[in-house]
Coordinates of C-alpha atoms and ligand atoms in Angstrom, one line a residue:
M1 CA 143.6 76.2 133.2
K2 CA 144.9 72.9 132.0
K3 CA 143.3 71.0 134.9
L4 CA 139.9 72.5 134.1
F5 CA 140.2 71.4 130.6
L6 CA 141.0 67.8 131.6
M7 CA 138.0 67.7 133.9
S8 CA 135.6 68.9 131.3
F9 CA 137.0 66.3 128.9
T10 CA 136.4 63.5 131.4
A11 CA 132.9 64.7 132.0
L12 CA 132.3 64.5 128.2
M13 CA 133.6 61.0 128.2
I14 CA 131.3 59.9 130.9
M15 CA 128.4 61.5 129.1
S16 CA 129.1 59.8 125.9
C17 CA 129.5 56.4 127.6
G18 CA 126.1 56.9 129.2
D19 CA 124.6 57.5 125.7
S20 CA 126.1 54.4 124.1
K21 CA 124.8 52.3 127.0
K22 CA 121.3 53.6 126.3
E23 CA 121.6 52.7 122.7
E24 CA 122.7 49.2 123.5
S25 CA 119.7 48.5 125.7
T26 CA 117.3 49.8 123.0
Q27 CA 118.8 47.4 120.5
T28 CA 118.4 44.5 122.8
E29 CA 114.7 45.2 123.1
I30 CA 114.4 45.1 119.3
D31 CA 116.2 41.7 119.2
Y32 CA 113.7 40.2 121.6
S33 CA 110.7 41.3 119.4
T34 CA 112.1 39.4 116.4
A35 CA 112.3 36.1 118.3
P36 CA 110.2 33.3 116.7
S37 CA 106.5 33.3 117.8
E38 CA 104.9 30.1 119.2
D39 CA 102.7 29.9 116.1
T40 CA 105.4 28.3 114.0
E41 CA 105.8 25.4 116.4
T42 CA 102.1 24.3 116.2
A43 CA 102.0 24.2 112.4
T44 CA 101.8 20.6 111.1
P45 CA 103.4 19.6 107.9
Q46 CA 101.0 18.3 105.3
A47 CA 101.8 15.7 102.6
K48 CA 101.6 17.5 99.2
T49 CA 100.7 15.3 96.4
T50 CA 101.8 16.0 92.8
N51 CA 102.1 13.8 89.8
H52 CA 104.5 16.2 88.0
I53 CA 108.0 16.0 89.4
V54 CA 111.0 17.9 88.4
L55 CA 114.1 16.4 90.0
K56 CA 117.4 18.1 89.7
A57 CA 120.9 16.6 90.3
G58 CA 124.1 18.5 90.0
D59 CA 127.9 18.1 90.5
D60 CA 127.3 18.1 94.3
M61 CA 126.2 14.5 93.9
R62 CA 122.7 15.2 95.4
Y63 CA 119.1 15.3 94.2
D64 CA 117.4 18.5 95.1
K65 CA 114.5 16.6 96.7
T66 CA 114.4 13.2 98.2
E67 CA 110.8 12.7 99.2
F68 CA 107.7 12.8 97.1
T69 CA 104.0 12.0 97.6
V70 CA 102.0 11.1 94.5
K71 CA 98.5 10.0 93.7
A72 CA 98.3 6.3 93.4
G73 CA 96.9 4.8 90.1
E74 CA 97.5 8.0 88.2
E75 CA 100.3 8.6 85.8
V76 CA 103.4 10.4 87.2
T77 CA 105.5 12.5 84.9
L78 CA 109.1 12.9 86.2
I79 CA 111.8 15.0 84.6
L80 CA 115.3 14.4 85.7
M81 CA 117.6 17.4 85.0
N82 CA 121.4 17.1 85.4
T83 CA 122.2 20.7 86.2
G84 CA 125.9 20.0 86.6
E85 CA 128.7 20.8 84.2
M86 CA 130.6 17.5 84.4
S87 CA 130.5 14.7 81.8
K88 CA 128.4 11.5 82.0
E89 CA 131.6 9.5 82.6
A90 CA 132.7 11.6 85.6
M91 CA 129.4 12.7 87.2
G92 CA 126.6 10.9 85.5
H93 CA 123.1 10.7 87.2
N94 CA 120.1 8.6 86.7
F95 CA 116.8 8.0 88.4
I96 CA 115.7 4.4 89.1
I97 CA 112.6 3.6 91.0
L98 CA 112.4 0.1 92.5
K99 CA 109.6 -2.2 93.3
P100 CA 108.5 -2.3 97.0
G101 CA 110.6 -4.7 99.0
S102 CA 113.7 -4.3 96.8
D103 CA 117.0 -3.7 98.5
A104 CA 118.2 -0.3 97.1
S105 CA 121.6 -0.7 98.7
A106 CA 122.1 -4.1 97.2
F107 CA 120.9 -2.8 93.9
A108 CA 123.5 0.0 94.0
N109 CA 126.3 -2.5 94.8
K110 CA 125.4 -4.7 91.8
A111 CA 125.0 -1.6 89.6
A112 CA 128.5 -0.3 90.3
S113 CA 130.0 -3.1 88.1
A114 CA 127.4 -2.7 85.3
K115 CA 129.3 0.0 83.4
A116 CA 128.5 -1.6 80.0
T117 CA 124.8 -1.1 80.6
D118 CA 125.1 2.4 82.1
Y119 CA 125.0 1.0 85.6
I120 CA 121.7 -0.8 85.2
P121 CA 122.4 -4.4 86.3
T122 CA 120.8 -6.7 83.8
E123 CA 120.2 -9.4 86.5
L124 CA 118.2 -7.0 88.6
K125 CA 116.1 -5.4 85.8
S126 CA 113.0 -7.2 87.2
E127 CA 113.2 -4.9 90.3
I128 CA 112.9 -1.7 88.3
I129 CA 109.6 0.0 87.8
A130 CA 111.0 2.9 85.7
N131 CA 114.3 4.6 85.1
T132 CA 115.9 7.3 83.1
K133 CA 119.1 6.8 81.2
L134 CA 122.4 8.0 82.6
L135 CA 122.6 11.8 82.0
G136 CA 125.7 14.0 81.8
G137 CA 125.8 17.7 82.7
K138 CA 123.0 19.8 81.1
E139 CA 121.0 16.7 79.9
N140 CA 117.4 16.1 80.8
E141 CA 115.0 13.2 80.4
Q142 CA 111.3 12.8 81.0
I143 CA 109.8 9.5 82.0
K144 CA 106.2 8.4 82.9
F145 CA 105.1 5.7 85.3
T146 CA 102.1 4.8 87.4
L147 CA 102.3 3.6 91.0
Q148 CA 99.9 1.6 93.2
A149 CA 99.6 2.7 96.8
G150 CA 102.8 2.1 98.7
T151 CA 106.3 3.4 99.4
Y152 CA 109.0 3.1 96.7
N153 CA 112.8 3.6 96.9
F154 CA 114.6 5.5 94.2
L155 CA 118.3 6.0 93.6
C156 CA 121.1 7.1 91.3
S157 CA 123.1 4.0 90.4
F158 CA 126.3 5.7 89.3
P159 CA 129.1 4.2 91.3
G160 CA 129.4 5.8 94.7
H161 CA 126.3 8.0 94.4
F162 CA 123.8 5.9 96.3
A163 CA 124.9 7.1 99.7
T164 CA 123.9 10.7 98.9
M165 CA 121.5 10.1 96.0
N166 CA 118.5 8.1 97.2
G167 CA 115.0 8.8 98.3
T168 CA 111.4 7.6 98.6
I169 CA 108.1 8.1 96.7
T170 CA 105.0 7.4 98.5
A171 CA 101.8 6.8 96.5
I172 CA 98.5 7.4 98.3
Ligands
CU201 CU1 124.3 10.4 90.5

């Protein structure tokens, strides 16, 4: 009697094992169907031009975007938002757009010792096309400027921020 019970129990185990295997193979088929299609690979990115830019910078020491394409010869409106919580002294951010051919890294080096002028080096002011002031957490500023066709570097000149806070604006 006991033996018979064991045998039927084993049979049940085998049956349920078979069932779970079936389920597994069905799931694998579903996974294959969600694989990316070839269409996404052939899509080509297009340069989107906009002369209204909202640029955010937070306590993570980054701009939320680092590349823009604008229309040359038309006024650009840029709003810099410091979305962070920290003070201007600890995590201040600005936006400085430089003339073509300017060395943004050299500018940042000089700016680091220009605390008295909010990290805008007086001797390199001639390289600046436009800039915001230094903003602390939750502060915003809107500036306007017009660019001729070309590629322009921008940066945050707060000490140590250049490495992660720089980008380019292309005017076409
Ligand atoms: Cu910054």
